[in-house]
Coordinates of C-alpha atoms in Angstrom, one line a residue:
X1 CA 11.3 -2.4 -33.1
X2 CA 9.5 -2.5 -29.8
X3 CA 12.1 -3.7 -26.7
X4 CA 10.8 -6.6 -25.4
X5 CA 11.7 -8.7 -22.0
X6 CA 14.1 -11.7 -22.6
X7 CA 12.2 -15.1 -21.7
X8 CA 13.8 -15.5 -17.8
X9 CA 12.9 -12.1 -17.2
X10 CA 9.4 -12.2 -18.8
X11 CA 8.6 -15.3 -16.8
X12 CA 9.2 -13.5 -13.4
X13 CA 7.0 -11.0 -14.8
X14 CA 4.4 -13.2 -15.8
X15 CA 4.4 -14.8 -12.2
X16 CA 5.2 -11.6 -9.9
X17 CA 2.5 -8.7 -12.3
X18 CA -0.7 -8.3 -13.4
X19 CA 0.7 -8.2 -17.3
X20 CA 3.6 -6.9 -19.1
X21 CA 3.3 -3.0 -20.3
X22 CA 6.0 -1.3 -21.9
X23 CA 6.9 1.0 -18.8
X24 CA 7.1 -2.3 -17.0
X25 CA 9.7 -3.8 -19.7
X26 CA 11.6 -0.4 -19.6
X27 CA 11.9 -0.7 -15.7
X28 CA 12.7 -4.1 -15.6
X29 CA 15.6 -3.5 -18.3
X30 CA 16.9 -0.8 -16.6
X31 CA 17.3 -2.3 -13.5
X32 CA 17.6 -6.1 -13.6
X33 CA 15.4 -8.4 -13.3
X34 CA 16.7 -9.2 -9.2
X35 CA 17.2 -5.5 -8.5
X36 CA 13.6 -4.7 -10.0
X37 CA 12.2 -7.6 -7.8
X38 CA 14.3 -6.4 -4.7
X39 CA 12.8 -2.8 -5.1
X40 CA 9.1 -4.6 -5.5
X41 CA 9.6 -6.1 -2.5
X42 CA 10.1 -2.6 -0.5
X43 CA 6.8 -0.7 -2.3
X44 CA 7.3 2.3 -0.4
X45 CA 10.6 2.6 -2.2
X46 CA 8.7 2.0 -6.0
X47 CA 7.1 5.9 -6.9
X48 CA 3.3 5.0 -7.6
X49 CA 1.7 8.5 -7.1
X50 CA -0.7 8.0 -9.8
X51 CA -2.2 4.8 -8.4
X52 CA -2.2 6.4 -4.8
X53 CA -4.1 9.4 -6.2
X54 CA -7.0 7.1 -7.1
X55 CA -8.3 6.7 -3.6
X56 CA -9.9 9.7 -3.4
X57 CA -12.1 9.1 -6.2
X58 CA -14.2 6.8 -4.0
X59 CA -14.7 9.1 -0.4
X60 CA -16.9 6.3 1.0
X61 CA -14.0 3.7 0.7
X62 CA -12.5 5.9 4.3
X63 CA -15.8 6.2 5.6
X64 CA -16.6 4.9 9.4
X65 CA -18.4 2.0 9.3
X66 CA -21.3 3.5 11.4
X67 CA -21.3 6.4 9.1
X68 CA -21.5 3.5 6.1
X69 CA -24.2 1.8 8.1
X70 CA -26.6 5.1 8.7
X71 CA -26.4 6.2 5.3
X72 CA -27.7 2.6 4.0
X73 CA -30.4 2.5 6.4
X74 CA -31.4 6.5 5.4
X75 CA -31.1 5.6 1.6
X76 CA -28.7 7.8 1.0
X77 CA -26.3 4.9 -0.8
X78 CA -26.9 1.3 -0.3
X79 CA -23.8 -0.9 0.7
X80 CA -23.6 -3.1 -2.3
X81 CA -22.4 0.6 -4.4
X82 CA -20.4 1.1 -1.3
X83 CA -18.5 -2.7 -2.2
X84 CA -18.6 -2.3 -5.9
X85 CA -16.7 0.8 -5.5
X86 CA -14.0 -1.0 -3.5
X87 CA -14.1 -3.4 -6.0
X88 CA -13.2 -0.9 -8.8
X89 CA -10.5 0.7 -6.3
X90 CA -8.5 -2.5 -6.0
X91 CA -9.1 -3.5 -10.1
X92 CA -8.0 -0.1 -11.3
X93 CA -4.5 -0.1 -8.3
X94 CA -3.7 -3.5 -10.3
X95 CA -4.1 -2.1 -13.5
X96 CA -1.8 0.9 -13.4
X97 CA 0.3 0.4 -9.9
X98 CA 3.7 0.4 -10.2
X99 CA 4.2 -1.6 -7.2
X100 CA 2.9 -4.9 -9.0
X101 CA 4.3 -7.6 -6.5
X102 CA 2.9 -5.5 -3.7
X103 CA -0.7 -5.9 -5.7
X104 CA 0.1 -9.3 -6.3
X105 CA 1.1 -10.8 -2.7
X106 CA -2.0 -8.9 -1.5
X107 CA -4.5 -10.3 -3.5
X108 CA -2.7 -13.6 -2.9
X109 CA -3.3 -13.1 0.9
X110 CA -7.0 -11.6 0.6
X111 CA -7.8 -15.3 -1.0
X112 CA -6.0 -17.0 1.1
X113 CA -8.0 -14.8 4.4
X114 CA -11.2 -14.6 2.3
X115 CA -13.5 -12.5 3.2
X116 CA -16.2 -11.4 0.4
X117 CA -17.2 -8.5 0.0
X118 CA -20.8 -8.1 0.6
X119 CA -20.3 -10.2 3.6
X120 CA -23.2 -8.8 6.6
X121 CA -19.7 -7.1 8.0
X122 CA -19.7 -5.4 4.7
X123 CA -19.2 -2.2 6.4
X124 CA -15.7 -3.2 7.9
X125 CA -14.8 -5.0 4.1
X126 CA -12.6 -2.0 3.2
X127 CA -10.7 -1.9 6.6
X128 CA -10.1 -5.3 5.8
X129 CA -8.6 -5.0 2.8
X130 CA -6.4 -2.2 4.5
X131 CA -5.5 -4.5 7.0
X132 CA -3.8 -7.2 4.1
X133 CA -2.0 -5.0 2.4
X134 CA -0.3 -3.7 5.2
X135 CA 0.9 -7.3 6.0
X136 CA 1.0 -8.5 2.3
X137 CA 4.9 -8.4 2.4
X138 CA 5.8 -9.0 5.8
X139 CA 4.9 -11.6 8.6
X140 CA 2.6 -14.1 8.6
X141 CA 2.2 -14.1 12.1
X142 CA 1.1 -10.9 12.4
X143 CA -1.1 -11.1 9.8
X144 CA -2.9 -13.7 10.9
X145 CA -3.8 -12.4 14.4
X146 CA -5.1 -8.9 12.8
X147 CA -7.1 -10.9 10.5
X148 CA -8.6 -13.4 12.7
X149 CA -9.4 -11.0 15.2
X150 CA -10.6 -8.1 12.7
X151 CA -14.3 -7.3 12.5
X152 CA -15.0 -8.6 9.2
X153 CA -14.0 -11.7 9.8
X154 CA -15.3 -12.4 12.9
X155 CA -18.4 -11.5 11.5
X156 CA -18.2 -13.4 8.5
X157 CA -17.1 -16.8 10.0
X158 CA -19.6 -16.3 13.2
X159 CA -16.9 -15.9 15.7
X160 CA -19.5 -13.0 17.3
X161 CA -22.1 -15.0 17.8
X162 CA -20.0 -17.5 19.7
X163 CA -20.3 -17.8 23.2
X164 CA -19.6 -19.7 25.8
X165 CA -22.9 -21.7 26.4
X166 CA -22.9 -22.1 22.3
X167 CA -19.5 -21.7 20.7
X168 CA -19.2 -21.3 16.7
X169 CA -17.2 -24.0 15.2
X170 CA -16.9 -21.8 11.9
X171 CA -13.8 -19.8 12.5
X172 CA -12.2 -22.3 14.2
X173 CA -12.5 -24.9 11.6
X174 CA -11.5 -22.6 9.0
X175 CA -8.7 -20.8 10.8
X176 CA -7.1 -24.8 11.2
X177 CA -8.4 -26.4 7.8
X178 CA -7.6 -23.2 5.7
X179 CA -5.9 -20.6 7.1
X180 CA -3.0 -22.5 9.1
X181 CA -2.3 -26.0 9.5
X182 CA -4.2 -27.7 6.7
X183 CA -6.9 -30.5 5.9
X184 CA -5.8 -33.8 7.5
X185 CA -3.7 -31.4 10.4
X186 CA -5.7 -31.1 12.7
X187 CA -9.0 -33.5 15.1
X188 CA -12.5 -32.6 15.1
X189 CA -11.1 -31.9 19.4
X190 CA -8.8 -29.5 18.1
X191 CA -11.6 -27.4 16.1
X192 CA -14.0 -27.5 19.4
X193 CA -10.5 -25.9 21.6
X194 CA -9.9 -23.5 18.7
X195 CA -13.8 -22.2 19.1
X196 CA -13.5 -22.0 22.4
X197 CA -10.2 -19.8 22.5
X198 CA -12.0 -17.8 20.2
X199 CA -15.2 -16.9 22.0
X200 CA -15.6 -13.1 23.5
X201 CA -15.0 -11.2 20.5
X202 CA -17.9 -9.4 19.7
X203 CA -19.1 -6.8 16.8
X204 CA -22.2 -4.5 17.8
X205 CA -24.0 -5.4 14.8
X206 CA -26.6 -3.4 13.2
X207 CA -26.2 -0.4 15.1
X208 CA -22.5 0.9 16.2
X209 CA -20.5 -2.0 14.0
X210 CA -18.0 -1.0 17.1
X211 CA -15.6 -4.4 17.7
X212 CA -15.8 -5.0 21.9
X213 CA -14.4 -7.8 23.9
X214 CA -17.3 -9.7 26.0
X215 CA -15.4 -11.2 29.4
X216 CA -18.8 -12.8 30.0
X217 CA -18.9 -15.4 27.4
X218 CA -15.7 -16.1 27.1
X219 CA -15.0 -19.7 27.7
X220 CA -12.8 -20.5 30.4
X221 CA -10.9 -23.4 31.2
X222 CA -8.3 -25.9 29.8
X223 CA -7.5 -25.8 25.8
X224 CA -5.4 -27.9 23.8
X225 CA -5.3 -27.1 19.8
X226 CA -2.7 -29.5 18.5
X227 CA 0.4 -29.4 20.3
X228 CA -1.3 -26.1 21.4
X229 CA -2.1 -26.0 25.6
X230 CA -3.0 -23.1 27.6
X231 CA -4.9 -22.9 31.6
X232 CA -6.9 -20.7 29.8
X233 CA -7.7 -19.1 33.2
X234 CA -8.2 -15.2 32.4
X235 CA -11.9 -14.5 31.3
X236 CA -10.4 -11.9 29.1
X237 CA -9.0 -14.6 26.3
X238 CA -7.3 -11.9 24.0
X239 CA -4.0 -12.8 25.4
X240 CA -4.6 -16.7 25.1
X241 CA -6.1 -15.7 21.5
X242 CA -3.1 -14.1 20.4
X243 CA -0.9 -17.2 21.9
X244 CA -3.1 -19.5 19.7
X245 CA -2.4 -17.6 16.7
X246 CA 1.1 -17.3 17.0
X247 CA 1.7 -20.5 17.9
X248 CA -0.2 -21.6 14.9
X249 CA 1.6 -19.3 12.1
X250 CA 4.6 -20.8 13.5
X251 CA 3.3 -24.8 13.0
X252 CA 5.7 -26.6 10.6
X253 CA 2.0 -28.0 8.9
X254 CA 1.1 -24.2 8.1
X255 CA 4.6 -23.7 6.9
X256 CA 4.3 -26.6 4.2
X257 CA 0.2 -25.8 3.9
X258 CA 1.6 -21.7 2.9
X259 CA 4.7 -23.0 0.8
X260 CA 2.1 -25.7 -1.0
X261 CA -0.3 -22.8 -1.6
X262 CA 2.6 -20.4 -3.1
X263 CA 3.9 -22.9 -5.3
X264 CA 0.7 -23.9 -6.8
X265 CA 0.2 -19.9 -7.2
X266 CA 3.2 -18.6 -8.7
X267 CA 4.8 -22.2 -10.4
X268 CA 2.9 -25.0 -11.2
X269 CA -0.4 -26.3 -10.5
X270 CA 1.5 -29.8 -9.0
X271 CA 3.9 -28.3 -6.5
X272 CA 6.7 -29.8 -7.0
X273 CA 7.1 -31.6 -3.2
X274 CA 11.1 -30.7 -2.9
X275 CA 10.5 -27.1 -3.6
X276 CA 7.4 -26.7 -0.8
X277 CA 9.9 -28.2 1.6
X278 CA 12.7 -25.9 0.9
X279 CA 10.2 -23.5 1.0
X280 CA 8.7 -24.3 4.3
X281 CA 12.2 -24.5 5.8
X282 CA 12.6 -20.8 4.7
X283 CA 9.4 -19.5 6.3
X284 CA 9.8 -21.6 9.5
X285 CA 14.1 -20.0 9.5
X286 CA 12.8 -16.7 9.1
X287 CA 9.7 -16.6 11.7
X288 CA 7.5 -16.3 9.4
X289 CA 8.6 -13.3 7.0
X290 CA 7.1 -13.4 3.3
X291 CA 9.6 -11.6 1.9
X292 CA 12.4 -14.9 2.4
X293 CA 9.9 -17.2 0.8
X294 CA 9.4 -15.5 -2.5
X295 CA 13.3 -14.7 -2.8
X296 CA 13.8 -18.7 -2.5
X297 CA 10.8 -19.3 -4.8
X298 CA 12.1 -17.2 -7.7
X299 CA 15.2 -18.5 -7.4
X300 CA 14.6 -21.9 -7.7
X301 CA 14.8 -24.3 -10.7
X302 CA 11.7 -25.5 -10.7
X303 CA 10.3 -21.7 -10.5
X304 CA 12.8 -21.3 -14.0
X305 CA 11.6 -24.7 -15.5
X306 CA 7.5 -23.3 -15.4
X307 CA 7.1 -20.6 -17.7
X308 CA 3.8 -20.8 -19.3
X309 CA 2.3 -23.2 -17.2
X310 CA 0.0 -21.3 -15.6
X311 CA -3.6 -20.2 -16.8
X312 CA -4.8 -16.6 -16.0
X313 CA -7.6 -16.3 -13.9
X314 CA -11.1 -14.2 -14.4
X315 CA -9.9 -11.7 -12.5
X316 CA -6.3 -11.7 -13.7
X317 CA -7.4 -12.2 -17.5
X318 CA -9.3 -9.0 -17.2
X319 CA -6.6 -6.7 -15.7
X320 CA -4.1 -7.9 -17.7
X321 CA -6.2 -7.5 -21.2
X322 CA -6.6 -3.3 -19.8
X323 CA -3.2 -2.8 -19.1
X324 CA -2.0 -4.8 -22.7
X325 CA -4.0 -2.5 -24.2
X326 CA -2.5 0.9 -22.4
X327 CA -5.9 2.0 -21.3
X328 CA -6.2 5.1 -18.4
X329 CA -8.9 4.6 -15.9
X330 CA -10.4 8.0 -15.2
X331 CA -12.4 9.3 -11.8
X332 CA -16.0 7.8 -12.4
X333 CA -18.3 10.0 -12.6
X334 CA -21.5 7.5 -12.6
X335 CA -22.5 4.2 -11.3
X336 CA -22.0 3.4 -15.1
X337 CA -18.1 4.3 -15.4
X338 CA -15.6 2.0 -17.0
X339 CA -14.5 1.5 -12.9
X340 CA -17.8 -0.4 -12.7
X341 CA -17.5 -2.0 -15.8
X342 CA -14.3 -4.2 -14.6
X343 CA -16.4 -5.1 -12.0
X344 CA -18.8 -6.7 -14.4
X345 CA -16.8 -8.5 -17.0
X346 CA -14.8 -10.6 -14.0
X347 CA -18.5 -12.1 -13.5
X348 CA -18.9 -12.5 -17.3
X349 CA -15.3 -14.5 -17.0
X350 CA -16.5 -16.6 -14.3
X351 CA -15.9 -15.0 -11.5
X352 CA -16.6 -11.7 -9.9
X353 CA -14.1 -9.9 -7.8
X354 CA -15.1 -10.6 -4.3
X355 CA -17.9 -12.9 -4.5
X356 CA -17.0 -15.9 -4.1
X357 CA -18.9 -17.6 -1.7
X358 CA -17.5 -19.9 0.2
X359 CA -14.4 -19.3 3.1
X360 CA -11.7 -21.4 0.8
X361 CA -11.1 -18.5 -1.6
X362 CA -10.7 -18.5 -5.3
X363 CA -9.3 -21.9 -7.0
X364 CA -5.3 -21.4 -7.9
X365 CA -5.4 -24.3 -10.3
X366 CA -6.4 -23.2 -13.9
X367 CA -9.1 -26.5 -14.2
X368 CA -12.0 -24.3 -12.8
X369 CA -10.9 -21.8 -15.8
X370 CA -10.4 -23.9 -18.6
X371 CA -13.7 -24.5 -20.1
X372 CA -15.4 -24.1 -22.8
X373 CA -17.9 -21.4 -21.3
X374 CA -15.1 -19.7 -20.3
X375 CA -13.3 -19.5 -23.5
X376 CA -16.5 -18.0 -25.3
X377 CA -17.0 -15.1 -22.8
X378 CA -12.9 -14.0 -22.5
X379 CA -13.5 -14.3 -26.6
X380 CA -16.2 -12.0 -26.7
X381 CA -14.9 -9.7 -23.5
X382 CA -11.1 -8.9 -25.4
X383 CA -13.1 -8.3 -28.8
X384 CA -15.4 -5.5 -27.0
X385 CA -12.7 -3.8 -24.7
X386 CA -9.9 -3.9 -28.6
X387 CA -12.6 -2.3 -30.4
X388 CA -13.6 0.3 -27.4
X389 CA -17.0 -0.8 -27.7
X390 CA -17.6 -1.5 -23.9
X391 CA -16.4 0.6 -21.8
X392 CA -16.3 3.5 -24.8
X393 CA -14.3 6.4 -24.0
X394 CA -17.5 8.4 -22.8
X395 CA -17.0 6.4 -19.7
X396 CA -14.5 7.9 -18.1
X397 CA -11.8 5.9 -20.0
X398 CA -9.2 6.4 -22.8
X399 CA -7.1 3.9 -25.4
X400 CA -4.4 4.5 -27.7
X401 CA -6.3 4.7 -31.2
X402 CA -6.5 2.1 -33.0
X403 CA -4.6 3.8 -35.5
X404 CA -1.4 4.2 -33.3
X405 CA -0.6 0.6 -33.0
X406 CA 0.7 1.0 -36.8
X407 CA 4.4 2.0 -35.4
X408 CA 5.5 3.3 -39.5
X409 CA 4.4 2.8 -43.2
X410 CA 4.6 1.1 -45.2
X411 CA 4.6 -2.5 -43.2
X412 CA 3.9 -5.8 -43.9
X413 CA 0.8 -7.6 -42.4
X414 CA 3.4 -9.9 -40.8
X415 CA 5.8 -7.6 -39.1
X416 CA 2.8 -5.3 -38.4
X417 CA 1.4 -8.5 -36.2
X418 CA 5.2 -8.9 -34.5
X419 CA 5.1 -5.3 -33.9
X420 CA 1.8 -5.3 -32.1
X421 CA 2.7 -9.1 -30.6
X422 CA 6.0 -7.0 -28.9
X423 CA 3.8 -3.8 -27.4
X424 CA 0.8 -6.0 -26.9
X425 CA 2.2 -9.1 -24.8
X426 CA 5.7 -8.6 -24.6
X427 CA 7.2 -10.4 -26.7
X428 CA 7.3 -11.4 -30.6
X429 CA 5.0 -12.9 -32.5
X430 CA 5.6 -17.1 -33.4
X431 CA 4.7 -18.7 -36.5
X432 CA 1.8 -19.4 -35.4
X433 CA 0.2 -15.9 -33.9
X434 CA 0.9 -14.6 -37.6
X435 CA -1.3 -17.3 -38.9
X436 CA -3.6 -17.0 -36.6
X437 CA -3.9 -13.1 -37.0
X438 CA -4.0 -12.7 -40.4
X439 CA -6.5 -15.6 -40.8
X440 CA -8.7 -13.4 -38.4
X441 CA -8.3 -10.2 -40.6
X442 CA -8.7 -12.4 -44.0
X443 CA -5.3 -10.8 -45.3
X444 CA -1.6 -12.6 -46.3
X445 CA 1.0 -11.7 -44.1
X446 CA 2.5 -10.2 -47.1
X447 CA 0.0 -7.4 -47.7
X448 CA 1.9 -3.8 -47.8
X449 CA 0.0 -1.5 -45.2
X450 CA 0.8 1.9 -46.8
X451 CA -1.2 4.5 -44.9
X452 CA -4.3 5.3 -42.7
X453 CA -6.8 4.8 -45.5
X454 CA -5.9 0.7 -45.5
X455 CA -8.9 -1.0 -44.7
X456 CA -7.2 -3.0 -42.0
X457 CA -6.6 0.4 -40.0
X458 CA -9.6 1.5 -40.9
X459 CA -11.7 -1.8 -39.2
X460 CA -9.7 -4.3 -38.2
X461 CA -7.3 -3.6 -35.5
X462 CA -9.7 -4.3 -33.2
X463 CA -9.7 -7.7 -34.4
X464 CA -6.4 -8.0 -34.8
X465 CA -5.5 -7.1 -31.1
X466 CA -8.6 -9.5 -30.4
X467 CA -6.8 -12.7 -32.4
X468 CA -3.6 -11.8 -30.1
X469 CA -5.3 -11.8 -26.9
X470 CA -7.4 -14.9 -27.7
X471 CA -4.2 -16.6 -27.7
X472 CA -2.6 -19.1 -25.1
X473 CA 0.6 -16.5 -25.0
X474 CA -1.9 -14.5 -23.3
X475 CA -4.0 -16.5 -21.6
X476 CA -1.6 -17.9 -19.5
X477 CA 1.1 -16.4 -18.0

């Protein structure tokens, strides 16, 4: 029989991983469920030489952005293939990284700092991403001055066409309604400061894409942001810049707008008040560290009390359905590789990595999710990948065969289905997956399976793994 997780320590992994796999469960075992997450927290400690490797299968991910730039306007590869491949780059890491909570806490933060990818700073996109994942398990503080101050960002949220004679409200409004303090936090005066504080950072846009500081439209003169007040005197503002954001990562409001943001991620979709308050107190105790935050979240009863309360996103309904079904990604040798492919079905599911539009990043409640529309297209997306229609194998792919989710013969259909329920989600089958799965195959869960030539392994696996992953034990997490 295949091990499985018990449930306290397939919740964390529910919460802290793109899905369960059987290496997962086997680490997880071995270890302990706090030891495991202790070693997540330190990735560099976690051996992930395969994910690492798959870098290099996309050169123009390390490319200079001018370099990305000429070769766009030469037609040698437009920008959008340049994106889509970055795309792939981070969907394949969270499909077979070991470092999970590392993946995890750094798409957390590139939502929470949203920048989309095909952005007009689409050339700086990839050092972007760089940028968060350095930071995704250490200070906020930090994180939020290389962000706010990063190319892509700047160029994103208009901070380089702001000036002195006309600052841009965008970044300033966004760094104080989203990024730090919170809606209701913060005066329409405050935004206006912020702007100001902000102006002189400059991109050289559509030539270089080299970041420079501008001393000449830099607004000087007296600022208050909040409980925020600085002369202001220098026209280089970098240094009263840096203050700002500091001062803001430290602001009890971000501490609760963070903690608020974290619980409604990893617990429920109602954060529980009591718990974004102890967590708050943690962040605002430890100046700022991540790591602190997510110990006192996991550890907390209300964490314990919210298994299954959570509904997988596009994007996380799509990596988790790959690595349930053991599928490799392999280097892609086209535009039309399984790589890409990812990329594609997180539109069909409602949402495709990195476009969102708008600066407030991805919904973390699962009411955007839970439709009807939604329900139809994860339906038909987990039928194509179980059968290996779309991607096939002869796109730089592979899957177990079909036929080696039979684990002996003979078997019953019904401890067949627990079988694949244990290797497939991680964890055994109820009453009511049986039903459900032999229903979809039109079999009794006390047909014998004696041998290869049954016509369930012969043409329905694929719908059986389908019936499992339609299920709420896998749609939510």
């Amino acid at each position: 029989m295949t091990a499985i997780l018990n449930p306290v320590d397939r919740h964390l992994v529910s919460r802290f991983t793109f899905g369960c796999t059987p290496a997962l469960t086997r680490d997880v075992r071995r270890l302990g469920r706090t030891a495991w997450f202790e070693q997540q927290l330190r990735p560099w400690k976690v051996a992930d030489t395969e994910a690492t490797a798959t870098r290099a299968w996309w050169p123009d991910l390390d490319r200079a952005p001018q370099d990305l730039w000429q070769r766009q306007i030469t037609g040698v590869r437009p920008g959008w293939q340049v994106t889509a491949d970055y795309a792939g780059w981070v969907l394949t890491r969270r499909i077979h990284s070991r470092r999970q909570v590392y993946e995890v806490m750094t798409a957390f933060w590139e939502n929470h700092l949203h920048v989309p990818y095909d952005s007009d700073g689409w050339v700086w996109r990839m050092d972007y991403g760089s940028l968060i994942r350095r930071h995704a398990l250490g200070r906020f503080d930090e994180l939020l001055v290389e962000a706010i101050t990063h190319p892509a960002m700047l160029i994103w949220l208009d901070g380089v066409r702001s000036t002195k004679a006309a600052p841009n409200e965008n970044l300033g409004r966004e760094l104080l309604e989203l990024f730090t303090v919170g809606v209701g936090n913060h005066t329409e005066a405050d935004v206006k400061d912020a702007a100001k504080i902000l102006t002189g950072w400059r991109v050289d846009m559509w030539d270089t894409w080299e970041p420079f500081y501008e001393h000449e439209v830099h607004h000087v003169g007296p600022v208050r942001v909040g409980d925020f007040h600085h002369a202001n005197a220098d026209p280089d503002g970098r240094a009263v810049t840096h203050a700002l954001l500091r001062h803001l990562a430290r602001h009890p409001d971000t501490a609760r707008h963070l903690a608020r943001k974290l619980v409604t991620k990893f617990v429920r979709d109602d954060p529980p008040a009591a718990l974004v308050r102890r967590l708050a107190r943690t962040y605002l105790e430890h100046d700022t560290a991540i790591k602190p935050v997510l110990r006192e979240l996991i550890a907390s009863p209300e964490f314990a009390a919210s298994a299954g309360l959570k509904l997988r996103d596009p994007e996380e309904d799509v990596v988790a359905t790959y690595r349930a079904l053991g599928a490799r990604l392999e280097r892609p040798a086209d535009d039309d590789a399984a790589t890409r492919s990812l990329l594609w079905q997180t539109g069909l599911l409602g949402s495709q990595l990195g476009s969102w539009p708008r600066p407030d990043g991805l919904p973390l409640t699962g009411t955007p999710w839970a439709t009807t529309l939604r329900a139809l297209a994860a339906a038909d997306f987990h039928r194509t990948v179980a059968n290996q229609w779309w991607p096939s194998e002869d796109h730089q792919i592979s899957y177990p065969s079909l036929r080696s989710w039979v684990p002996r013969y003979p078997i019953r259909l019904d401890k067949l289905v627990d079988e694949v329920c244990r290797r497939l989600l991680g964890r055994p089958a109820t009453s009511a997956l049986v039903a459900a799965a032999c229903l979809a195959v039109d079999l009794p869960g006390t047909e014998v399976i004696r041998d290869d030539d049954h016509p369930l392994v012969q043409w329905e696996m694929g719908t059986l793994l389908t019936a499992l992953l339609d299920s709420p034990e896998h749609y939510f997490r």
